[in-house]
Short mmCIF file of C-alpha atoms and ligand atoms in Angstrom, two decimals:
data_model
loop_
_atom_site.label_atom_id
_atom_site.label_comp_id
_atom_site.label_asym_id
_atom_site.label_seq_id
_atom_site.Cartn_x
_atom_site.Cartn_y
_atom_site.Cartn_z
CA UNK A 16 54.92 90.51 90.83
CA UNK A 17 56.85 93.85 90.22
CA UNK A 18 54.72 95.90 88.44
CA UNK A 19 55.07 98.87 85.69
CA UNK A 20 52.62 101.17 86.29
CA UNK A 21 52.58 103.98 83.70
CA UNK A 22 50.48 106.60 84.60
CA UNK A 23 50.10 105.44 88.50
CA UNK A 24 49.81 108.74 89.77
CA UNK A 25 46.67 109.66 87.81
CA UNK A 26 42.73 109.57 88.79
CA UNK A 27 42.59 105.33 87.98
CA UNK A 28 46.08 104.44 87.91
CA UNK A 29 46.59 105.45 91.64
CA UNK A 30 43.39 103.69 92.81
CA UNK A 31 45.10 100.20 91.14
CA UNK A 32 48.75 101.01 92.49
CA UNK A 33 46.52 100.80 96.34
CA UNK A 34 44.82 97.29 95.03
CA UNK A 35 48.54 96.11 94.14
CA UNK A 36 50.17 96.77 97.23
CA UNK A 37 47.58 95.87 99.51
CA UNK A 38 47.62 92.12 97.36
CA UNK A 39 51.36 91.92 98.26
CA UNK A 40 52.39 93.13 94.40
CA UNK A 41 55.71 95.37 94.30
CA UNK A 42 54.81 98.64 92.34
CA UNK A 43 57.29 100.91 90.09
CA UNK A 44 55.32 104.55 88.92
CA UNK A 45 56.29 106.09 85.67
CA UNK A 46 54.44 108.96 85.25
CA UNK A 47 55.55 112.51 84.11
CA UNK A 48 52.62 114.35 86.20
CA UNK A 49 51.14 116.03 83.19
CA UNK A 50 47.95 115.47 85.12
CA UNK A 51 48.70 114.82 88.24
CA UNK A 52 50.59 115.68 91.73
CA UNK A 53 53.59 114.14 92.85
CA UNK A 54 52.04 113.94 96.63
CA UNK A 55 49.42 111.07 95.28
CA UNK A 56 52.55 109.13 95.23
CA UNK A 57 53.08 109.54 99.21
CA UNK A 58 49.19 109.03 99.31
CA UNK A 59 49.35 105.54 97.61
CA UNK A 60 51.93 104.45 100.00
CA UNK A 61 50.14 105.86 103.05
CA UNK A 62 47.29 103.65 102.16
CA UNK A 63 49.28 100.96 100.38
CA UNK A 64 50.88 100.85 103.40
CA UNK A 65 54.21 100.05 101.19
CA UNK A 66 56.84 102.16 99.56
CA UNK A 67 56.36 102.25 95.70
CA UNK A 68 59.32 103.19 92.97
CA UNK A 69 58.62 106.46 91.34
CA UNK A 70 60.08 107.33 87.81
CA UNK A 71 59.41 110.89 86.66
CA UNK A 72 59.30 110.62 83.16
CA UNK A 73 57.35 110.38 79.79
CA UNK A 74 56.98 107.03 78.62
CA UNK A 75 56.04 108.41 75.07
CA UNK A 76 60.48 108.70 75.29
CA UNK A 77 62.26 106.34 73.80
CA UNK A 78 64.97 106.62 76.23
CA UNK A 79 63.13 106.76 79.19
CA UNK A 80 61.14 103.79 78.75
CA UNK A 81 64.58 101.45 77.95
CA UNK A 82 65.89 102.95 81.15
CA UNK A 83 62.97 101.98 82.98
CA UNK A 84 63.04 98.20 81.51
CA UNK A 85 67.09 98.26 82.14
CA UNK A 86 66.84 99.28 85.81
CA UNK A 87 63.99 97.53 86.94
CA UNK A 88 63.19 93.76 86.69
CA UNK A 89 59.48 94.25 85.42
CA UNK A 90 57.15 91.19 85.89
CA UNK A 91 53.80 92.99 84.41
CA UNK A 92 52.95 96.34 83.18
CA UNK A 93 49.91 98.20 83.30
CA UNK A 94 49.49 100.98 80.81
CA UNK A 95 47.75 104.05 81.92
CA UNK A 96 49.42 106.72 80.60
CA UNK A 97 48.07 109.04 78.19
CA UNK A 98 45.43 112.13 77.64
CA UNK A 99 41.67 111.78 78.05
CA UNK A 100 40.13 114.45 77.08
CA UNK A 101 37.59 114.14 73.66
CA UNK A 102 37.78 117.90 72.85
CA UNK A 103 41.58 118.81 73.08
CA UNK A 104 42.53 115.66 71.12
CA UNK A 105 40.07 117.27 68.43
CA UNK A 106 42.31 120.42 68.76
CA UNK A 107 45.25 118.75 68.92
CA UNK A 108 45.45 115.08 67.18
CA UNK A 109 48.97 114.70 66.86
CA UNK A 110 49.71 115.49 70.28
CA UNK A 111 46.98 112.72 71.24
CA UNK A 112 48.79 109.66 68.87
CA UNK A 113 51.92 111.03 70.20
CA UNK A 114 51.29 110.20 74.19
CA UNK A 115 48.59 107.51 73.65
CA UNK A 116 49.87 105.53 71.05
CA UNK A 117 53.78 105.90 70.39
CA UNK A 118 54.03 105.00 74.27
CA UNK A 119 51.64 101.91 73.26
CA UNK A 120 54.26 100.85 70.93
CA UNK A 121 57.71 101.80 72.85
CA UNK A 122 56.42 99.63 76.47
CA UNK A 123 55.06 96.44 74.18
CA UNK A 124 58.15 96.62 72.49
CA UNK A 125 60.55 96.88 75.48
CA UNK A 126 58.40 93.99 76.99
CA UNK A 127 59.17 91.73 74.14
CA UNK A 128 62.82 92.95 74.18
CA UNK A 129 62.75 92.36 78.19
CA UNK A 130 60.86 89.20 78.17
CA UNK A 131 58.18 90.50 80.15
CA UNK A 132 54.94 88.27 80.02
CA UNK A 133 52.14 90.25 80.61
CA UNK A 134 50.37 93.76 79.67
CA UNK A 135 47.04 95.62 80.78
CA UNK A 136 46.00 98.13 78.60
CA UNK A 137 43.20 100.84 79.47
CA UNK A 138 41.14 100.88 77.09
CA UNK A 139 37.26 102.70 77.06
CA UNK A 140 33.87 101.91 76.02
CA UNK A 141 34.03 104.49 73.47
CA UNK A 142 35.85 101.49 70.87
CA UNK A 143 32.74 100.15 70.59
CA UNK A 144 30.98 103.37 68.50
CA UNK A 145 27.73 103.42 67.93
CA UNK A 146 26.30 100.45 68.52
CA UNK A 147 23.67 98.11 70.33
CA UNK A 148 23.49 97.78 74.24
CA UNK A 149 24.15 96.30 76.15
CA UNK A 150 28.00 96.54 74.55
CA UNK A 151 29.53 92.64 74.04
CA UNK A 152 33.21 92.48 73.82
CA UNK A 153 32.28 90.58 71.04
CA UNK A 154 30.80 93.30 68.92
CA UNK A 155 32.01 95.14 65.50
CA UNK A 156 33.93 98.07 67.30
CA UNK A 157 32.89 101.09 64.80
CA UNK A 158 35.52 104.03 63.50
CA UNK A 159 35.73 106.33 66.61
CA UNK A 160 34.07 109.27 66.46
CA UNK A 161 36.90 111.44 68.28
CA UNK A 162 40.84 111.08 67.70
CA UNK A 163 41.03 110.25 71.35
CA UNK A 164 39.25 107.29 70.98
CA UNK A 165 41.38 106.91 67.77
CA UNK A 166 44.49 105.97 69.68
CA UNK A 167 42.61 103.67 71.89
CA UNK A 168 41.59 101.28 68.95
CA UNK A 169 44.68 101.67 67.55
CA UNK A 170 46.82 100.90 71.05
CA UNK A 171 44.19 97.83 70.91
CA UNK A 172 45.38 96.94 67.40
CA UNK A 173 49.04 97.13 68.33
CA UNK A 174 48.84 95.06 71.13
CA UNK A 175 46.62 92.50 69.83
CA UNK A 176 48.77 92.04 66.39
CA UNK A 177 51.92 91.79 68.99
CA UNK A 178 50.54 89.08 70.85
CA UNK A 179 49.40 87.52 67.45
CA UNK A 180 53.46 87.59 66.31
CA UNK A 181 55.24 87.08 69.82
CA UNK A 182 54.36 83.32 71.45
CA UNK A 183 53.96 83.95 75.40
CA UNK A 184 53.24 87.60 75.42
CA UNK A 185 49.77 88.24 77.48
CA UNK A 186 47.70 91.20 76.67
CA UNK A 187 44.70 92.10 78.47
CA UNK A 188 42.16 94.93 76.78
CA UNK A 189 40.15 96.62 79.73
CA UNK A 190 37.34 98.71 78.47
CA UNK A 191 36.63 101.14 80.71
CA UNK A 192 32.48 102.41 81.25
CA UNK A 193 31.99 105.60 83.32
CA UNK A 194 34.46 105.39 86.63
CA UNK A 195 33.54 107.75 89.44
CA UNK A 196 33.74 107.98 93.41
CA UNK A 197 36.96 107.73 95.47
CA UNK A 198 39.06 105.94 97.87
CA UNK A 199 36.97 105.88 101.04
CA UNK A 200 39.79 107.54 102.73
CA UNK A 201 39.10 110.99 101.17
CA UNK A 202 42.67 111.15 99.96
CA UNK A 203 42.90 110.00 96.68
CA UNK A 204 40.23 111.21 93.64
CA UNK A 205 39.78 112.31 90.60
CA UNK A 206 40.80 115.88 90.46
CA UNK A 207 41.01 117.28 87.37
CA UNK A 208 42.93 120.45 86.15
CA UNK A 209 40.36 123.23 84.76
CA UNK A 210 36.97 123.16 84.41
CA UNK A 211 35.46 119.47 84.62
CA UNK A 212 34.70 118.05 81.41
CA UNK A 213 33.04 114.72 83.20
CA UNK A 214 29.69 115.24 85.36
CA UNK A 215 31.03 113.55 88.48
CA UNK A 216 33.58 116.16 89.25
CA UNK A 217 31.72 118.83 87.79
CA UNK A 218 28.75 118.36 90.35
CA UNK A 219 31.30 118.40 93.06
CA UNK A 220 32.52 121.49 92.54
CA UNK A 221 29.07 122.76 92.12
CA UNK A 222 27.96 120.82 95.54
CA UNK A 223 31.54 122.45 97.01
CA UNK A 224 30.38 126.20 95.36
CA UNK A 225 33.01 126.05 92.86
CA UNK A 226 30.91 126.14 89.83
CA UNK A 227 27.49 127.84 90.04
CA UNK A 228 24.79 125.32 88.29
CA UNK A 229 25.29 121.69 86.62
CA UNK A 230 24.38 121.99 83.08
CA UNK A 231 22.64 118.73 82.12
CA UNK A 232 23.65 118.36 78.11
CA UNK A 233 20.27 117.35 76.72
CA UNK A 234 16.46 116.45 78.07
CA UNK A 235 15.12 114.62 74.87
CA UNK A 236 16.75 111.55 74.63
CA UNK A 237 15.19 108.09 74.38
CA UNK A 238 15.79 107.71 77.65
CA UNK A 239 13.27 106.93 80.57
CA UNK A 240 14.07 110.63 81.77
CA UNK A 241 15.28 112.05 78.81
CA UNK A 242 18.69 112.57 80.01
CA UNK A 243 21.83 110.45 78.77
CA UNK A 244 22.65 107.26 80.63
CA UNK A 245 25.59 106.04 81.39
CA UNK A 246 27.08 102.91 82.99
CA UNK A 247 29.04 104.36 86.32
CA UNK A 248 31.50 102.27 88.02
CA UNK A 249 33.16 102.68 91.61
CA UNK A 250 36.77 103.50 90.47
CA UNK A 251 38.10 100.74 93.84
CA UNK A 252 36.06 98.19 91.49
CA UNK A 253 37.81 99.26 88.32
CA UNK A 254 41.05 98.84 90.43
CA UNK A 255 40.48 95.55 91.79
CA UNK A 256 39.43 94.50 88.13
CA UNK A 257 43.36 95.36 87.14
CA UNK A 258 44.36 93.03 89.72
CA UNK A 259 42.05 90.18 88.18
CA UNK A 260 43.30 91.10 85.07
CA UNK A 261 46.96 90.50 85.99
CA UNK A 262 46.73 87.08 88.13
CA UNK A 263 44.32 85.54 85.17
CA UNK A 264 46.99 86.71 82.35
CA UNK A 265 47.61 84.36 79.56
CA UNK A 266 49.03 84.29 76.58
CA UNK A 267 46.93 85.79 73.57
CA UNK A 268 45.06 89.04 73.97
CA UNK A 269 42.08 89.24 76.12
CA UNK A 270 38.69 91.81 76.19
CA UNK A 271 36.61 92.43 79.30
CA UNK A 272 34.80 95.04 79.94
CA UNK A 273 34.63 96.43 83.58
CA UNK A 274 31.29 98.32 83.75
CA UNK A 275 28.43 97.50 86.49
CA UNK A 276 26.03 96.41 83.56
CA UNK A 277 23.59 99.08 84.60
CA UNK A 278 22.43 102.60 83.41
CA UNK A 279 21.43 105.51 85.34
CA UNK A 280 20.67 108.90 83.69
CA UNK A 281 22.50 112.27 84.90
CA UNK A 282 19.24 113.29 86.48
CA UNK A 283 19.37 109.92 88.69
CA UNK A 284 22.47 110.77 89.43
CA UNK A 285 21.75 113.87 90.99
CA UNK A 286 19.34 112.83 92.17
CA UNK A 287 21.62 110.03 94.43
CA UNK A 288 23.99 112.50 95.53
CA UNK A 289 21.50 115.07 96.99
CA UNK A 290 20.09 112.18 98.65
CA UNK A 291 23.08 110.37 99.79
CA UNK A 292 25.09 113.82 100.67
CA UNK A 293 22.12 116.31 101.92
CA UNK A 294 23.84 118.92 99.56
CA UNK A 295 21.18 120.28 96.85
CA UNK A 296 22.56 120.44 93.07
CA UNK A 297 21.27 123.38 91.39
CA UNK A 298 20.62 122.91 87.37
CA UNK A 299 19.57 123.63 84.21
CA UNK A 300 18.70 121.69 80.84
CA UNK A 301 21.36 122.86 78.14
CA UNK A 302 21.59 121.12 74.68
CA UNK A 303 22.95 117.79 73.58
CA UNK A 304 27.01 117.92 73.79
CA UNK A 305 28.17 117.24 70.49
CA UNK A 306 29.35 113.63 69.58
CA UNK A 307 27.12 112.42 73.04
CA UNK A 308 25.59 109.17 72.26
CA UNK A 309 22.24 109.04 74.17
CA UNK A 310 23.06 105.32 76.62
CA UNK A 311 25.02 102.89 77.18
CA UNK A 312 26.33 100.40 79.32
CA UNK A 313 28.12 96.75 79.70
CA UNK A 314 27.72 93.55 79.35
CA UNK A 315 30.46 92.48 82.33
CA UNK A 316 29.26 89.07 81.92
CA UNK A 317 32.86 87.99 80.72
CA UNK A 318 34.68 89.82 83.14
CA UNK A 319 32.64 87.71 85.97
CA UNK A 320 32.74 84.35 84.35
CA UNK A 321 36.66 84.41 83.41
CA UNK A 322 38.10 86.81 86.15
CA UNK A 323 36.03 85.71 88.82
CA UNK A 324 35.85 89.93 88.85
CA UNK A 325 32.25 92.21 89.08
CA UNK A 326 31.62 95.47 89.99
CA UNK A 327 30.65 95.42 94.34
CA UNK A 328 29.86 99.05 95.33
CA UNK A 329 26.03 100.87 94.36
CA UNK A 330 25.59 104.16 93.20
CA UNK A 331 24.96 105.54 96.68
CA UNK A 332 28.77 104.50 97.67
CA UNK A 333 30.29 105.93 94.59
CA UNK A 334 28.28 109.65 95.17
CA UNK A 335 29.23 109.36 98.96
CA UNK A 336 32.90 108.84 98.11
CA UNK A 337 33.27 111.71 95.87
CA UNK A 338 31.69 113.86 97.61
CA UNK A 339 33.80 112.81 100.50
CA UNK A 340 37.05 113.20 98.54
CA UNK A 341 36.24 116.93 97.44
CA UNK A 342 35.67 118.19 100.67
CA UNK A 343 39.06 116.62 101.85
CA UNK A 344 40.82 118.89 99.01
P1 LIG R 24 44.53 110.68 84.53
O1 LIG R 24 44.82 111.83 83.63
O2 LIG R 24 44.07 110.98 85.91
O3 LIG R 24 45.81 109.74 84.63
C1 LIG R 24 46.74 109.59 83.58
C2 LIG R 24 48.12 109.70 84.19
O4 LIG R 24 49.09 109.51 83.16
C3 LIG R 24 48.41 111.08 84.82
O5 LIG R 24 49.02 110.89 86.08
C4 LIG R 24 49.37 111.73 83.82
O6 LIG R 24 50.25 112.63 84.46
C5 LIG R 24 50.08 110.52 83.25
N1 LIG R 24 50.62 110.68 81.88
C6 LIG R 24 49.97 111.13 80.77
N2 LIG R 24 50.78 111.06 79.70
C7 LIG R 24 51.97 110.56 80.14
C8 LIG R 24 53.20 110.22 79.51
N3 LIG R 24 53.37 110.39 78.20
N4 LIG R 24 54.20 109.71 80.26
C9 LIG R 24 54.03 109.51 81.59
N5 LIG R 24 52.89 109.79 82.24
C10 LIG R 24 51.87 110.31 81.53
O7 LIG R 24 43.48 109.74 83.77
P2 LIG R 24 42.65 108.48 84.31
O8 LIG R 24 41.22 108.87 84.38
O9 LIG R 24 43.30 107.88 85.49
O10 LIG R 24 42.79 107.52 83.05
C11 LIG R 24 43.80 106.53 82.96
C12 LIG R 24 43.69 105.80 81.64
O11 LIG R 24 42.39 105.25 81.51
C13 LIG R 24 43.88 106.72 80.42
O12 LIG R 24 44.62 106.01 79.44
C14 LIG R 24 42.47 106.97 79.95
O13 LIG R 24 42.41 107.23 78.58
C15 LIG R 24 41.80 105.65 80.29
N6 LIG R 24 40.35 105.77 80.47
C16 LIG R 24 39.86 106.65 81.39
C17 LIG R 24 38.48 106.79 81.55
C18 LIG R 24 37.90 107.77 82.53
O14 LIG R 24 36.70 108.06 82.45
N7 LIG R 24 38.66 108.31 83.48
C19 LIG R 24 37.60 106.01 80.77
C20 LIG R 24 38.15 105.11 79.85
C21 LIG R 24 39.53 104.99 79.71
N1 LIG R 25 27.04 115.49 81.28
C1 LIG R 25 26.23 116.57 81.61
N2 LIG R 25 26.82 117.71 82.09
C2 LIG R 25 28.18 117.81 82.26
C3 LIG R 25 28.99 116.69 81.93
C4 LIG R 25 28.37 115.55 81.43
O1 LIG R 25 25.01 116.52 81.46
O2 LIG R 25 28.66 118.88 82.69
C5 LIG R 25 26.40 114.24 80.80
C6 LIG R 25 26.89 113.77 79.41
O3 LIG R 25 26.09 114.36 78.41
C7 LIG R 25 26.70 112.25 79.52
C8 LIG R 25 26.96 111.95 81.00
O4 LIG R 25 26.78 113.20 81.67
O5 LIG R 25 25.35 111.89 79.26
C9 LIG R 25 28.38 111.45 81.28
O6 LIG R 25 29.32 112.35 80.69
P1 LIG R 25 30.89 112.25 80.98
O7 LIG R 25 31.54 113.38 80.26
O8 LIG R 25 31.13 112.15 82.46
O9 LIG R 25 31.31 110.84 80.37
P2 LIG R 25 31.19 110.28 78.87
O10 LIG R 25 30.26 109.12 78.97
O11 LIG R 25 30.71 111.35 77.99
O12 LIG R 25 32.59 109.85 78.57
#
């Protein structure tokens, strides 16, 4: 398959564009490095081992994405594209719906225009709300409690009512859980710009003496340690899950969720990766982040059953890899 990839260059998307090469898939980028660096593209060939098309462009642009669809003959697209962050789409809504869901609309409607089968969408745990764990894809999904994760119910509402209407088209909804860790090789991660919002990268920095102290958001949850748990996932088993995802398309809208199915608290985690790396984490308790919910995880029993697809790689692998990755920066 030739494969959109919007977003490729980013944290996930580059960790799939790898997975695709390496199964023999042809790759085209678009991706207007809002949040990421245009030498991740050389990276992903290096270890794709391939050469990959790169587009530098927004795909929130009209123009840019019927270029794209014009100039390329486009077998599948996976969506990554878009802004992640829970507080700045709180400051700035508009600007969220803007990239996250107008590009949503502009690709599924050049892929009905262009005859083009089948679409991944990245979607995130945070759909489901507040609700019971472990999270079924089955569930009520509750209202969102941030306009980030706005945009991803509503990109999931799009694309499921466009399937509905348009006989053939394939969509597949991947919820994300927590994705962490890196490409073994050290040269591909998740690197973000500014100050860590997630605790992965911010205890690498603090392991790398970037940051001073971890602050752990909350001790008095009903949690085993008090701490909020979270259902981490090895971001190589969150790519190969895109790969599942693409050979299993049919027509219709499909949900998985790509999660281990297991929770470990922040404390457990740094616990692992003083273990793992021999580097000590220093911390202190600070209070609940706002909007926090206090654990989940997945059910990936769907995932396993219909994309032959489950999470491979522990805890200790994912802390090992990250670590790796931030020295290598
Ligand atoms: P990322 O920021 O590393 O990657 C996103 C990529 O998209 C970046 O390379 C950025 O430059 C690009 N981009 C953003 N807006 C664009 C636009 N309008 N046009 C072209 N390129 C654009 O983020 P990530 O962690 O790799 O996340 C990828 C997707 O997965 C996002 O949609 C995110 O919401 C979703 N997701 C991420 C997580 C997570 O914890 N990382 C969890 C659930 C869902
Ligand atoms: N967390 C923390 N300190 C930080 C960042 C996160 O204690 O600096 C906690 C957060 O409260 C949650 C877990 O780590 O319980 C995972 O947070 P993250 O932001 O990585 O992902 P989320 O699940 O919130 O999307």
């Amino acid at each position: 398959m030739n494969v959109l990839v919007t977003g490729g260059a980013g944290y996930i998307g580059s960790h799939t564009c790898v997975a695709l090469l390496e199964a023999g898939h042809s790759v085209v980028i678009a991706d207007n490095f809002s949040n990421s660096r245009r030498d991740t593209v050389e990276r992903i060939e290096r270890l794709g081992g391939r050469s990959v098309k790169l587009v530098e462009g927004d795909v929130a642009d009209e123009r840019t994405v019927r270029e794209l669809f014009e100039q390329n003959a486009i077998d599948g697209v996976i969506h990554f594209a878009g802004l992640k962050s829970v507080p700045e789409s709180v400051a700035q809504p508009l600007r969220y719906y803007r990239n996250n869901v107008f590009s949503t609309v502009l690709l599924a409607a050049a892929c009905i225009e262009h005859g083009v089968g089948k679409f991944v969408f990245s979607s995130s745990a945070t759909v489901y709300g507040s609700n019971d764990v472990p999270y079924r894809e089955e569930m009520e999904l509750r209202t969102p409690t941030s306009p980030y994760g706005s945009t991803k119910l509503a990109s999931e509402r799009i694309l499921t009512e466009t399937a509905a209407s348009a006989p053939g088209f394939a969509v597949t909804l991947l919820r994300y859980f927590n994705p962490i860790g890196a490409h073994p090789s050290g040269l591909i991660g998740d690197d973000p710009n500014g100050v860590p919002n997630n605790l992965m990268p911010y205890i690498t920095r603090v392991a790398r003496g970037k940051l001073e102290k971890l602050k752990v958001y909350g001790n008095d949850y009903p949690t085993p340690d008090g701490t909020g748990v979270r259902d981490y996932i090895h971001v190589c088993d969150l790519a190969e899950g895109h790969i599942a995802a693409l050979e299993h398309a049919r027509p219709g809208t499909q949900v998985y969720n790509l999660g281990s199915g297991s929770g470990v608290s922040v404390l457990e985690l740094v616990e692992a990766f003083e273990r793992v790396n021999g580097v000590k984490i220093p911390y202190e308790f600070a209070p609940r982040r706002p909007g926090d919910l206090p654990a989940y995880y997945a059910d990936a029993s769907r995932a396993e059953r219909e994309l032959g697809w489950s999470a491979k790689r522990g805890v200790d692998e994912m802390v090992r890899d990250a670590w790796n990755f931030e020295r290598n920066l």
